[in-house]
């Protein structure tokens, strides 16, 4: 473990870092690419170092949480079995089947915005779309959307404050929602709704049914990852488009260009700040000696802006090779839900572009940036017509 006298190289929660996370991480990547802080442990900023971690799960374990985390917080062979179980939920045919209801959610929200000259995009669209689409994909009732939206915000605040008591209470709150949903389906028996949540009750891993705590963990991981990341991504995408009207118009007239545009915009401004690992043995990274049992934080935003990998990293170039883009991670823990996330973002932006002539900033009300563990914008005023 790190010596109690270990000097901090930076403070991830400082006002300077939170004011502009991208600039702060860029600066750290060049000045101190392997940096220690009490809050995050050892943070890695270079693409090369992060890729090394992703491709060596035996040395850099995902079992970092005190609580059950299926399958994100598991290592092989346990991770392998659970991941094999969840992967079919993100097959192309399932994602394609969900596209029409997802598009209906987006279209309904867009229509509600058209009567207004000005809106706050994060609260009025991005958060609503993320929560409604996630609930619909899992077969959850619409009246759960508001509690889920509030729960997501409480979870973000508690994580930033490192308030473990609040985080435990927030976890219990979600468990209450999930257990109620499972009980409704058990009571309904053969008449239960045919959705992902019902399906998980029938799943098996290593020859046994899933335990309730495992199902709850799967649902919690999907919900935390999906709602926060999709909302942040939409804010980043729409902000970029509002600042670049020529690109906005090009994508209106050539929607086939949208998938590549989304990947590149989110490479420049990532929606997810970091992910965690823990060392299983002593290692040396970037000249820093790190003991076994140490926390490692992979700073995704910095990796995707590393000029050693991406030429002119701040320049929007949708035709660049995206194979090194770590938007969805890499290695055995690469995000299984990437196909669903890509579809949801594409559909949401398609609907916004198809039903508006222009989305533009509000000069007198600039955006408010999000703080860790969020990225993007906490508030994004827009004018649409």
mmCIF file of N, CA, C and O in Angstrom, residues 121-214:
data_model
loop_
_atom_site.group_PDB
_atom_site.id
_atom_site.type_symbol
_atom_site.label_atom_id
_atom_site.label_comp_id
_atom_site.label_asym_id
_atom_site.label_seq_id
_atom_site.Cartn_x
_atom_site.Cartn_y
_atom_site.Cartn_z
ATOM 1 N N UNK A 121 -30.811 22.324 -22.149
ATOM 2 C CA UNK A 121 -30.803 21.044 -22.846
ATOM 3 C C UNK A 121 -30.573 19.842 -21.920
ATOM 4 O O UNK A 121 -31.195 18.795 -22.104
ATOM 5 N N UNK A 122 -29.707 19.974 -20.929
ATOM 6 C CA UNK A 122 -29.399 18.825 -20.074
ATOM 7 C C UNK A 122 -30.650 18.385 -19.308
ATOM 8 O O UNK A 122 -31.008 17.209 -19.313
ATOM 9 N N UNK A 123 -31.297 19.334 -18.647
ATOM 10 C CA UNK A 123 -32.484 18.981 -17.877
ATOM 11 C C UNK A 123 -33.710 18.708 -18.722
ATOM 12 O O UNK A 123 -34.512 17.830 -18.410
ATOM 13 N N UNK A 124 -33.855 19.461 -19.816
ATOM 14 C CA UNK A 124 -35.076 19.363 -20.623
ATOM 15 C C UNK A 124 -35.062 18.217 -21.628
ATOM 16 O O UNK A 124 -36.123 17.753 -22.049
ATOM 17 N N UNK A 125 -33.862 17.764 -22.012
ATOM 18 C CA UNK A 125 -33.812 16.680 -22.999
ATOM 19 C C UNK A 125 -32.853 15.555 -22.595
ATOM 20 O O UNK A 125 -33.270 14.397 -22.492
ATOM 21 N N UNK A 126 -31.576 15.858 -22.385
ATOM 22 C CA UNK A 126 -30.568 14.808 -22.227
ATOM 23 C C UNK A 126 -30.869 13.862 -21.069
ATOM 24 O O UNK A 126 -30.863 12.639 -21.238
ATOM 25 N N UNK A 127 -31.137 14.429 -19.880
ATOM 26 C CA UNK A 127 -31.442 13.573 -18.731
ATOM 27 C C UNK A 127 -32.726 12.789 -18.947
ATOM 28 O O UNK A 127 -32.805 11.599 -18.623
ATOM 29 N N UNK A 128 -33.735 13.468 -19.486
ATOM 30 C CA UNK A 128 -35.029 12.804 -19.706
ATOM 31 C C UNK A 128 -34.891 11.653 -20.704
ATOM 32 O O UNK A 128 -35.426 10.560 -20.492
ATOM 33 N N UNK A 129 -34.189 11.913 -21.801
ATOM 34 C CA UNK A 129 -34.022 10.864 -22.802
ATOM 35 C C UNK A 129 -33.260 9.677 -22.210
ATOM 36 O O UNK A 129 -33.640 8.511 -22.420
ATOM 37 N N UNK A 130 -32.178 9.941 -21.475
ATOM 38 C CA UNK A 130 -31.363 8.859 -20.913
ATOM 39 C C UNK A 130 -32.176 7.998 -19.952
ATOM 40 O O UNK A 130 -32.123 6.767 -20.004
ATOM 41 N N UNK A 131 -32.952 8.640 -19.075
ATOM 42 C CA UNK A 131 -33.728 7.890 -18.089
ATOM 43 C C UNK A 131 -34.876 7.130 -18.760
ATOM 44 O O UNK A 131 -35.102 5.947 -18.472
ATOM 45 N N UNK A 132 -35.582 7.794 -19.665
ATOM 46 C CA UNK A 132 -36.726 7.130 -20.308
ATOM 47 C C UNK A 132 -36.288 5.965 -21.187
ATOM 48 O O UNK A 132 -36.926 4.907 -21.195
ATOM 49 N N UNK A 133 -35.205 6.137 -21.929
ATOM 50 C CA UNK A 133 -34.754 5.054 -22.801
ATOM 51 C C UNK A 133 -34.212 3.886 -21.976
ATOM 52 O O UNK A 133 -34.449 2.722 -22.313
ATOM 53 N N UNK A 134 -33.506 4.184 -20.888
ATOM 54 C CA UNK A 134 -33.011 3.110 -20.034
ATOM 55 C C UNK A 134 -34.169 2.341 -19.406
ATOM 56 O O UNK A 134 -34.175 1.105 -19.386
ATOM 57 N N UNK A 135 -35.157 3.049 -18.892
ATOM 58 C CA UNK A 135 -36.312 2.393 -18.286
ATOM 59 C C UNK A 135 -37.053 1.537 -19.308
ATOM 60 O O UNK A 135 -37.442 0.398 -19.020
ATOM 61 N N UNK A 136 -37.249 2.073 -20.499
ATOM 62 C CA UNK A 136 -37.952 1.332 -21.539
ATOM 63 C C UNK A 136 -37.182 0.090 -21.948
ATOM 64 O O UNK A 136 -37.775 -0.976 -22.180
ATOM 65 N N UNK A 137 -35.861 0.193 -22.049
ATOM 66 C CA UNK A 137 -35.068 -0.959 -22.477
ATOM 67 C C UNK A 137 -35.131 -2.094 -21.462
ATOM 68 O O UNK A 137 -35.027 -3.269 -21.829
ATOM 69 N N UNK A 138 -35.308 -1.766 -20.181
ATOM 70 C CA UNK A 138 -35.365 -2.781 -19.132
ATOM 71 C C UNK A 138 -36.786 -3.223 -18.809
ATOM 72 O O UNK A 138 -36.974 -4.142 -18.012
ATOM 73 N N UNK A 139 -37.781 -2.554 -19.409
ATOM 74 C CA UNK A 139 -39.171 -2.898 -19.142
ATOM 75 C C UNK A 139 -39.700 -2.318 -17.850
ATOM 76 O O UNK A 139 -40.630 -2.859 -17.255
ATOM 77 N N UNK A 140 -39.136 -1.179 -17.415
ATOM 78 C CA UNK A 140 -39.556 -0.565 -16.163
ATOM 79 C C UNK A 140 -40.681 0.441 -16.412
ATOM 80 O O UNK A 140 -40.753 1.047 -17.484
ATOM 81 N N UNK A 141 -41.550 0.665 -15.417
ATOM 82 C CA UNK A 141 -42.690 1.565 -15.607
ATOM 83 C C UNK A 141 -42.265 3.024 -15.715
ATOM 84 O O UNK A 141 -41.267 3.441 -15.104
ATOM 85 N N UNK A 142 -43.015 3.837 -16.470
ATOM 86 C CA UNK A 142 -42.675 5.261 -16.624
ATOM 87 C C UNK A 142 -42.608 6.026 -15.303
ATOM 88 O O UNK A 142 -41.836 6.973 -15.190
ATOM 89 N N UNK A 143 -43.422 5.594 -14.308
ATOM 90 C CA UNK A 143 -43.426 6.357 -13.057
ATOM 91 C C UNK A 143 -42.151 6.161 -12.235
ATOM 92 O O UNK A 143 -41.957 6.801 -11.207
ATOM 93 N N UNK A 144 -41.238 5.285 -12.708
ATOM 94 C CA UNK A 144 -39.958 5.135 -12.034
ATOM 95 C C UNK A 144 -38.915 6.119 -12.558
ATOM 96 O O UNK A 144 -37.839 6.275 -11.972
ATOM 97 N N UNK A 145 -39.236 6.819 -13.648
ATOM 98 C CA UNK A 145 -38.245 7.702 -14.275
ATOM 99 C C UNK A 145 -37.798 8.843 -13.361
ATOM 100 O O UNK A 145 -36.593 9.119 -13.255
ATOM 101 N N UNK A 146 -38.740 9.507 -12.713
ATOM 102 C CA UNK A 146 -38.362 10.620 -11.839
ATOM 103 C C UNK A 146 -37.502 10.162 -10.664
ATOM 104 O O UNK A 146 -36.452 10.760 -10.398
ATOM 105 N N UNK A 147 -37.896 9.090 -9.926
ATOM 106 C CA UNK A 147 -37.000 8.607 -8.868
ATOM 107 C C UNK A 147 -35.616 8.216 -9.375
ATOM 108 O O UNK A 147 -34.617 8.467 -8.714
ATOM 109 N N UNK A 148 -35.545 7.619 -10.566
ATOM 110 C CA UNK A 148 -34.247 7.227 -11.115
ATOM 111 C C UNK A 148 -33.386 8.440 -11.448
ATOM 112 O O UNK A 148 -32.171 8.427 -11.229
ATOM 113 N N UNK A 149 -34.016 9.475 -11.989
ATOM 114 C CA UNK A 149 -33.275 10.688 -12.321
ATOM 115 C C UNK A 149 -32.695 11.327 -11.044
ATOM 116 O O UNK A 149 -31.527 11.727 -11.014
ATOM 117 N N UNK A 150 -33.496 11.397 -9.995
ATOM 118 C CA UNK A 150 -33.028 11.961 -8.732
ATOM 119 C C UNK A 150 -31.957 11.077 -8.105
ATOM 120 O O UNK A 150 -30.972 11.570 -7.546
ATOM 121 N N UNK A 151 -32.141 9.763 -8.224
ATOM 122 C CA UNK A 151 -31.176 8.810 -7.674
ATOM 123 C C UNK A 151 -29.820 8.965 -8.354
ATOM 124 O O UNK A 151 -28.775 8.942 -7.698
ATOM 125 N N UNK A 152 -29.819 9.153 -9.660
ATOM 126 C CA UNK A 152 -28.572 9.323 -10.411
ATOM 127 C C UNK A 152 -27.815 10.561 -9.941
ATOM 128 O O UNK A 152 -26.596 10.538 -9.771
ATOM 129 N N UNK A 153 -28.530 11.652 -9.700
ATOM 130 C CA UNK A 153 -27.891 12.888 -9.250
ATOM 131 C C UNK A 153 -27.341 12.723 -7.833
ATOM 132 O O UNK A 153 -26.228 13.184 -7.535
ATOM 133 N N UNK A 154 -28.090 12.073 -6.963
ATOM 134 C CA UNK A 154 -27.591 11.843 -5.601
ATOM 135 C C UNK A 154 -26.337 10.977 -5.615
ATOM 136 O O UNK A 154 -25.396 11.203 -4.854
ATOM 137 N N UNK A 155 -26.324 9.995 -6.484
ATOM 138 C CA UNK A 155 -25.167 9.109 -6.593
ATOM 139 C C UNK A 155 -23.935 9.879 -7.056
ATOM 140 O O UNK A 155 -22.818 9.681 -6.546
ATOM 141 N N UNK A 156 -24.125 10.800 -8.006
ATOM 142 C CA UNK A 156 -23.005 11.605 -8.500
ATOM 143 C C UNK A 156 -22.441 12.486 -7.391
ATOM 144 O O UNK A 156 -21.215 12.566 -7.200
ATOM 145 N N UNK A 157 -23.318 13.155 -6.648
ATOM 146 C CA UNK A 157 -22.858 14.056 -5.586
ATOM 147 C C UNK A 157 -22.117 13.291 -4.488
ATOM 148 O O UNK A 157 -21.088 13.740 -3.988
ATOM 149 N N UNK A 158 -22.639 12.133 -4.106
ATOM 150 C CA UNK A 158 -22.001 11.348 -3.047
ATOM 151 C C UNK A 158 -20.645 10.825 -3.484
ATOM 152 O O UNK A 158 -19.705 10.760 -2.681
ATOM 153 N N UNK A 159 -20.504 10.469 -4.757
ATOM 154 C CA UNK A 159 -19.223 9.986 -5.271
ATOM 155 C C UNK A 159 -18.181 11.096 -5.221
ATOM 156 O O UNK A 159 -17.038 10.870 -4.809
ATOM 157 N N UNK A 160 -18.559 12.298 -5.644
ATOM 158 C CA UNK A 160 -17.626 13.424 -5.621
ATOM 159 C C UNK A 160 -17.197 13.750 -4.195
ATOM 160 O O UNK A 160 -16.021 14.031 -3.930
ATOM 161 N N UNK A 161 -18.149 13.698 -3.266
ATOM 162 C CA UNK A 161 -17.850 14.027 -1.870
ATOM 163 C C UNK A 161 -17.159 12.876 -1.148
ATOM 164 O O UNK A 161 -16.674 13.050 -0.025
ATOM 165 N N UNK A 162 -17.100 11.698 -1.793
ATOM 166 C CA UNK A 162 -16.555 10.487 -1.185
ATOM 167 C C UNK A 162 -17.269 10.200 0.140
ATOM 168 O O UNK A 162 -16.669 9.806 1.131
ATOM 169 N N UNK A 163 -18.596 10.409 0.121
ATOM 170 C CA UNK A 163 -19.436 10.210 1.303
ATOM 171 C C UNK A 163 -19.913 8.756 1.302
ATOM 172 O O UNK A 163 -20.922 8.410 0.688
ATOM 173 N N UNK A 164 -19.183 7.893 2.005
ATOM 174 C CA UNK A 164 -19.476 6.459 1.944
ATOM 175 C C UNK A 164 -20.814 6.114 2.587
ATOM 176 O O UNK A 164 -21.508 5.200 2.136
ATOM 177 N N UNK A 165 -21.185 6.837 3.623
ATOM 178 C CA UNK A 165 -22.479 6.583 4.256
ATOM 179 C C UNK A 165 -23.613 6.891 3.278
ATOM 180 O O UNK A 165 -24.566 6.118 3.132
ATOM 181 N N UNK A 166 -23.497 8.033 2.582
ATOM 182 C CA UNK A 166 -24.522 8.391 1.590
ATOM 183 C C UNK A 166 -24.521 7.409 0.434
ATOM 184 O O UNK A 166 -25.592 7.015 -0.057
ATOM 185 N N UNK A 167 -23.341 6.975 0.000
ATOM 186 C CA UNK A 167 -23.267 6.032 -1.111
ATOM 187 C C UNK A 167 -23.925 4.702 -0.737
ATOM 188 O O UNK A 167 -24.601 4.074 -1.563
ATOM 189 N N UNK A 168 -23.740 4.266 0.507
ATOM 190 C CA UNK A 168 -24.369 3.018 0.955
ATOM 191 C C UNK A 168 -25.886 3.158 0.985
ATOM 192 O O UNK A 168 -26.617 2.239 0.579
ATOM 193 N N UNK A 169 -26.364 4.307 1.446
ATOM 194 C CA UNK A 169 -27.806 4.543 1.489
ATOM 195 C C UNK A 169 -28.390 4.604 0.085
ATOM 196 O O UNK A 169 -29.488 4.078 -0.193
ATOM 197 N N UNK A 170 -27.666 5.228 -0.829
ATOM 198 C CA UNK A 170 -28.111 5.325 -2.220
ATOM 199 C C UNK A 170 -28.162 3.932 -2.859
ATOM 200 O O UNK A 170 -29.083 3.614 -3.615
ATOM 201 N N UNK A 171 -27.179 3.082 -2.543
ATOM 202 C CA UNK A 171 -27.182 1.709 -3.051
ATOM 203 C C UNK A 171 -28.400 0.955 -2.542
ATOM 204 O O UNK A 171 -29.045 0.208 -3.292
ATOM 205 N N UNK A 172 -28.732 1.140 -1.257
ATOM 206 C CA UNK A 172 -29.917 0.466 -0.686
ATOM 207 C C UNK A 172 -31.199 0.958 -1.347
ATOM 208 O O UNK A 172 -32.141 0.185 -1.553
ATOM 209 N N UNK A 173 -31.230 2.246 -1.697
ATOM 210 C CA UNK A 173 -32.412 2.787 -2.372
ATOM 211 C C UNK A 173 -32.637 2.079 -3.703
ATOM 212 O O UNK A 173 -33.764 1.680 -4.026
ATOM 213 N N UNK A 174 -31.558 1.925 -4.488
ATOM 214 C CA UNK A 174 -31.705 1.245 -5.768
ATOM 215 C C UNK A 174 -32.111 -0.215 -5.566
ATOM 216 O O UNK A 174 -32.945 -0.744 -6.310
ATOM 217 N N UNK A 175 -31.519 -0.865 -4.569
ATOM 218 C CA UNK A 175 -31.884 -2.255 -4.289
ATOM 219 C C UNK A 175 -33.377 -2.373 -4.014
ATOM 220 O O UNK A 175 -34.024 -3.344 -4.434
ATOM 221 N N UNK A 176 -33.941 -1.378 -3.327
ATOM 222 C CA UNK A 176 -35.374 -1.395 -3.057
ATOM 223 C C UNK A 176 -36.188 -1.356 -4.338
ATOM 224 O O UNK A 176 -37.157 -2.120 -4.500
ATOM 225 N N UNK A 177 -35.821 -0.473 -5.266
ATOM 226 C CA UNK A 177 -36.518 -0.413 -6.557
ATOM 227 C C UNK A 177 -36.414 -1.746 -7.286
ATOM 228 O O UNK A 177 -37.409 -2.279 -7.800
ATOM 229 N N UNK A 178 -35.195 -2.289 -7.344
ATOM 230 C CA UNK A 178 -34.966 -3.507 -8.125
ATOM 231 C C UNK A 178 -35.692 -4.701 -7.518
ATOM 232 O O UNK A 178 -36.308 -5.496 -8.242
ATOM 233 N N UNK A 179 -35.633 -4.844 -6.207
ATOM 234 C CA UNK A 179 -36.309 -5.984 -5.570
ATOM 235 C C UNK A 179 -37.821 -5.923 -5.796
ATOM 236 O O UNK A 179 -38.475 -6.963 -5.997
ATOM 237 N N UNK A 180 -38.378 -4.717 -5.761
ATOM 238 C CA UNK A 180 -39.819 -4.575 -6.020
ATOM 239 C C UNK A 180 -40.160 -5.002 -7.447
ATOM 240 O O UNK A 180 -41.152 -5.700 -7.688
ATOM 241 N N UNK A 181 -39.339 -4.609 -8.410
ATOM 242 C CA UNK A 181 -39.562 -4.990 -9.805
ATOM 243 C C UNK A 181 -39.460 -6.501 -9.989
ATOM 244 O O UNK A 181 -40.257 -7.108 -10.734
ATOM 245 N N UNK A 182 -38.513 -7.118 -9.304
ATOM 246 C CA UNK A 182 -38.365 -8.570 -9.404
ATOM 247 C C UNK A 182 -39.552 -9.283 -8.759
ATOM 248 O O UNK A 182 -40.048 -10.289 -9.289
ATOM 249 N N UNK A 183 -40.015 -8.757 -7.623
ATOM 250 C CA UNK A 183 -41.148 -9.399 -6.938
ATOM 251 C C UNK A 183 -42.414 -9.309 -7.777
ATOM 252 O O UNK A 183 -43.210 -10.256 -7.828
ATOM 253 N N UNK A 184 -42.628 -8.196 -8.445
ATOM 254 C CA UNK A 184 -43.794 -8.046 -9.320
ATOM 255 C C UNK A 184 -43.770 -9.124 -10.394
ATOM 256 O O UNK A 184 -44.805 -9.749 -10.703
ATOM 257 N N UNK A 185 -42.622 -9.389 -10.961
ATOM 258 C CA UNK A 185 -42.501 -10.388 -12.026
ATOM 259 C C UNK A 185 -42.661 -11.799 -11.492
ATOM 260 O O UNK A 185 -43.260 -12.660 -12.143
ATOM 261 N N UNK A 186 -42.149 -12.074 -10.306
ATOM 262 C CA UNK A 186 -42.324 -13.396 -9.709
ATOM 263 C C UNK A 186 -43.801 -13.657 -9.404
ATOM 264 O O UNK A 186 -44.317 -14.750 -9.631
ATOM 265 N N UNK A 187 -44.468 -12.642 -8.885
ATOM 266 C CA UNK A 187 -45.890 -12.789 -8.560
ATOM 267 C C UNK A 187 -46.713 -13.029 -9.820
ATOM 268 O O UNK A 187 -47.658 -13.821 -9.825
ATOM 269 N N UNK A 188 -46.343 -12.354 -10.917
ATOM 270 C CA UNK A 188 -47.092 -12.506 -12.173
ATOM 271 C C UNK A 188 -46.857 -13.853 -12.827
ATOM 272 O O UNK A 188 -47.680 -14.317 -13.620
ATOM 273 N N UNK A 189 -45.744 -14.500 -12.518
ATOM 274 C CA UNK A 189 -45.464 -15.817 -13.084
ATOM 275 C C UNK A 189 -45.409 -15.799 -14.597
ATOM 276 O O UNK A 189 -44.708 -14.975 -15.194
ATOM 277 N N UNK A 190 -46.184 -16.680 -15.229
ATOM 278 C CA UNK A 190 -46.183 -16.765 -16.691
ATOM 279 C C UNK A 190 -46.760 -15.524 -17.350
ATOM 280 O O UNK A 190 -46.570 -15.303 -18.552
ATOM 281 N N UNK A 191 -47.465 -14.698 -16.581
ATOM 282 C CA UNK A 191 -48.058 -13.475 -17.128
ATOM 283 C C UNK A 191 -47.137 -12.264 -17.004
ATOM 284 O O UNK A 191 -47.520 -11.153 -17.359
ATOM 285 N N UNK A 192 -45.921 -12.486 -16.503
ATOM 286 C CA UNK A 192 -44.982 -11.372 -16.331
ATOM 287 C C UNK A 192 -44.608 -10.783 -17.678
ATOM 288 O O UNK A 192 -44.605 -11.472 -18.707
ATOM 289 N N UNK A 193 -44.297 -9.495 -17.686
ATOM 290 C CA UNK A 193 -43.903 -8.828 -18.916
ATOM 291 C C UNK A 193 -42.654 -9.482 -19.495
ATOM 292 O O UNK A 193 -41.773 -9.936 -18.771
ATOM 293 N N UNK A 194 -42.599 -9.530 -20.812
ATOM 294 C CA UNK A 194 -41.466 -10.140 -21.500
ATOM 295 C C UNK A 194 -40.419 -9.060 -21.752
ATOM 296 O O UNK A 194 -40.424 -8.396 -22.786
ATOM 297 N N UNK A 195 -39.538 -8.856 -20.784
ATOM 298 C CA UNK A 195 -38.527 -7.808 -20.893
ATOM 299 C C UNK A 195 -37.207 -8.299 -20.312
ATOM 300 O O UNK A 195 -37.106 -9.442 -19.850
ATOM 301 N N UNK A 196 -36.192 -7.443 -20.352
ATOM 302 C CA UNK A 196 -34.864 -7.844 -19.882
ATOM 303 C C UNK A 196 -34.893 -8.207 -18.400
ATOM 304 O O UNK A 196 -34.273 -9.193 -17.976
ATOM 305 N N UNK A 197 -35.611 -7.435 -17.595
ATOM 306 C CA UNK A 197 -35.647 -7.701 -16.161
ATOM 307 C C UNK A 197 -36.248 -9.076 -15.889
ATOM 308 O O UNK A 197 -35.731 -9.843 -15.067
ATOM 309 N N UNK A 198 -37.329 -9.418 -16.576
ATOM 310 C CA UNK A 198 -37.921 -10.754 -16.431
ATOM 311 C C UNK A 198 -36.957 -11.827 -16.911
ATOM 312 O O UNK A 198 -36.825 -12.896 -16.299
ATOM 313 N N UNK A 199 -36.281 -11.527 -18.010
ATOM 314 C CA UNK A 199 -35.341 -12.494 -18.571
ATOM 315 C C UNK A 199 -34.214 -12.831 -17.596
ATOM 316 O O UNK A 199 -33.776 -13.985 -17.506
ATOM 317 N N UNK A 200 -33.731 -11.832 -16.852
ATOM 318 C CA UNK A 200 -32.644 -12.079 -15.911
ATOM 319 C C UNK A 200 -33.047 -13.074 -14.820
ATOM 320 O O UNK A 200 -32.194 -13.795 -14.283
ATOM 321 N N UNK A 201 -34.330 -13.134 -14.500
ATOM 322 C CA UNK A 201 -34.805 -14.102 -13.509
ATOM 323 C C UNK A 201 -34.675 -15.537 -14.011
ATOM 324 O O UNK A 201 -34.644 -16.482 -13.212
ATOM 325 N N UNK A 202 -34.588 -15.697 -15.326
ATOM 326 C CA UNK A 202 -34.483 -17.045 -15.905
ATOM 327 C C UNK A 202 -33.047 -17.416 -16.272
ATOM 328 O O UNK A 202 -32.785 -18.532 -16.716
ATOM 329 N N UNK A 203 -32.125 -16.488 -16.101
ATOM 330 C CA UNK A 203 -30.752 -16.732 -16.511
ATOM 331 C C UNK A 203 -30.013 -17.646 -15.531
ATOM 332 O O UNK A 203 -30.344 -17.713 -14.336
ATOM 333 N N UNK A 204 -29.017 -18.333 -16.080
ATOM 334 C CA UNK A 204 -28.142 -19.163 -15.262
ATOM 335 C C UNK A 204 -26.681 -18.821 -15.556
ATOM 336 O O UNK A 204 -26.335 -18.437 -16.669
ATOM 337 N N UNK A 205 -25.866 -18.989 -14.533
ATOM 338 C CA UNK A 205 -24.418 -18.831 -14.665
ATOM 339 C C UNK A 205 -23.763 -20.013 -13.978
ATOM 340 O O UNK A 205 -24.101 -20.334 -12.832
ATOM 341 N N UNK A 206 -22.868 -20.664 -14.705
ATOM 342 C CA UNK A 206 -22.152 -21.820 -14.172
ATOM 343 C C UNK A 206 -23.116 -22.866 -13.614
ATOM 344 O O UNK A 206 -22.905 -23.455 -12.553
ATOM 345 N N UNK A 207 -24.221 -23.066 -14.343
ATOM 346 C CA UNK A 207 -25.164 -24.120 -14.003
ATOM 347 C C UNK A 207 -26.121 -23.831 -12.877
ATOM 348 O O UNK A 207 -26.836 -24.726 -12.403
ATOM 349 N N UNK A 208 -26.198 -22.579 -12.427
ATOM 350 C CA UNK A 208 -27.135 -22.232 -11.344
ATOM 351 C C UNK A 208 -27.866 -20.954 -11.701
ATOM 352 O O UNK A 208 -27.366 -20.121 -12.471
ATOM 353 N N UNK A 209 -29.076 -20.739 -11.163
ATOM 354 C CA UNK A 209 -29.796 -19.478 -11.416
ATOM 355 C C UNK A 209 -29.058 -18.304 -10.786
ATOM 356 O O UNK A 209 -28.315 -18.451 -9.805
ATOM 357 N N UNK A 210 -29.249 -17.132 -11.370
ATOM 358 C CA UNK A 210 -28.692 -15.920 -10.774
ATOM 359 C C UNK A 210 -29.339 -15.665 -9.414
ATOM 360 O O UNK A 210 -30.555 -15.826 -9.245
ATOM 361 N N UNK A 211 -28.540 -15.245 -8.457
ATOM 362 C CA UNK A 211 -29.081 -14.807 -7.175
ATOM 363 C C UNK A 211 -29.631 -13.389 -7.319
ATOM 364 O O UNK A 211 -29.178 -12.633 -8.186
ATOM 365 N N UNK A 212 -30.574 -13.042 -6.452
ATOM 366 C CA UNK A 212 -31.184 -11.711 -6.552
ATOM 367 C C UNK A 212 -30.145 -10.598 -6.465
ATOM 368 O O UNK A 212 -30.221 -9.610 -7.199
ATOM 369 N N UNK A 213 -29.158 -10.748 -5.587
ATOM 370 C CA UNK A 213 -28.163 -9.697 -5.446
ATOM 371 C C UNK A 213 -27.331 -9.548 -6.721
ATOM 372 O O UNK A 213 -26.857 -8.451 -7.041
ATOM 373 N N UNK A 214 -27.166 -10.628 -7.468
ATOM 374 C CA UNK A 214 -26.446 -10.557 -8.738
ATOM 375 C C UNK A 214 -27.277 -9.841 -9.798
ATOM 376 O O UNK A 214 -26.758 -9.023 -10.569
#
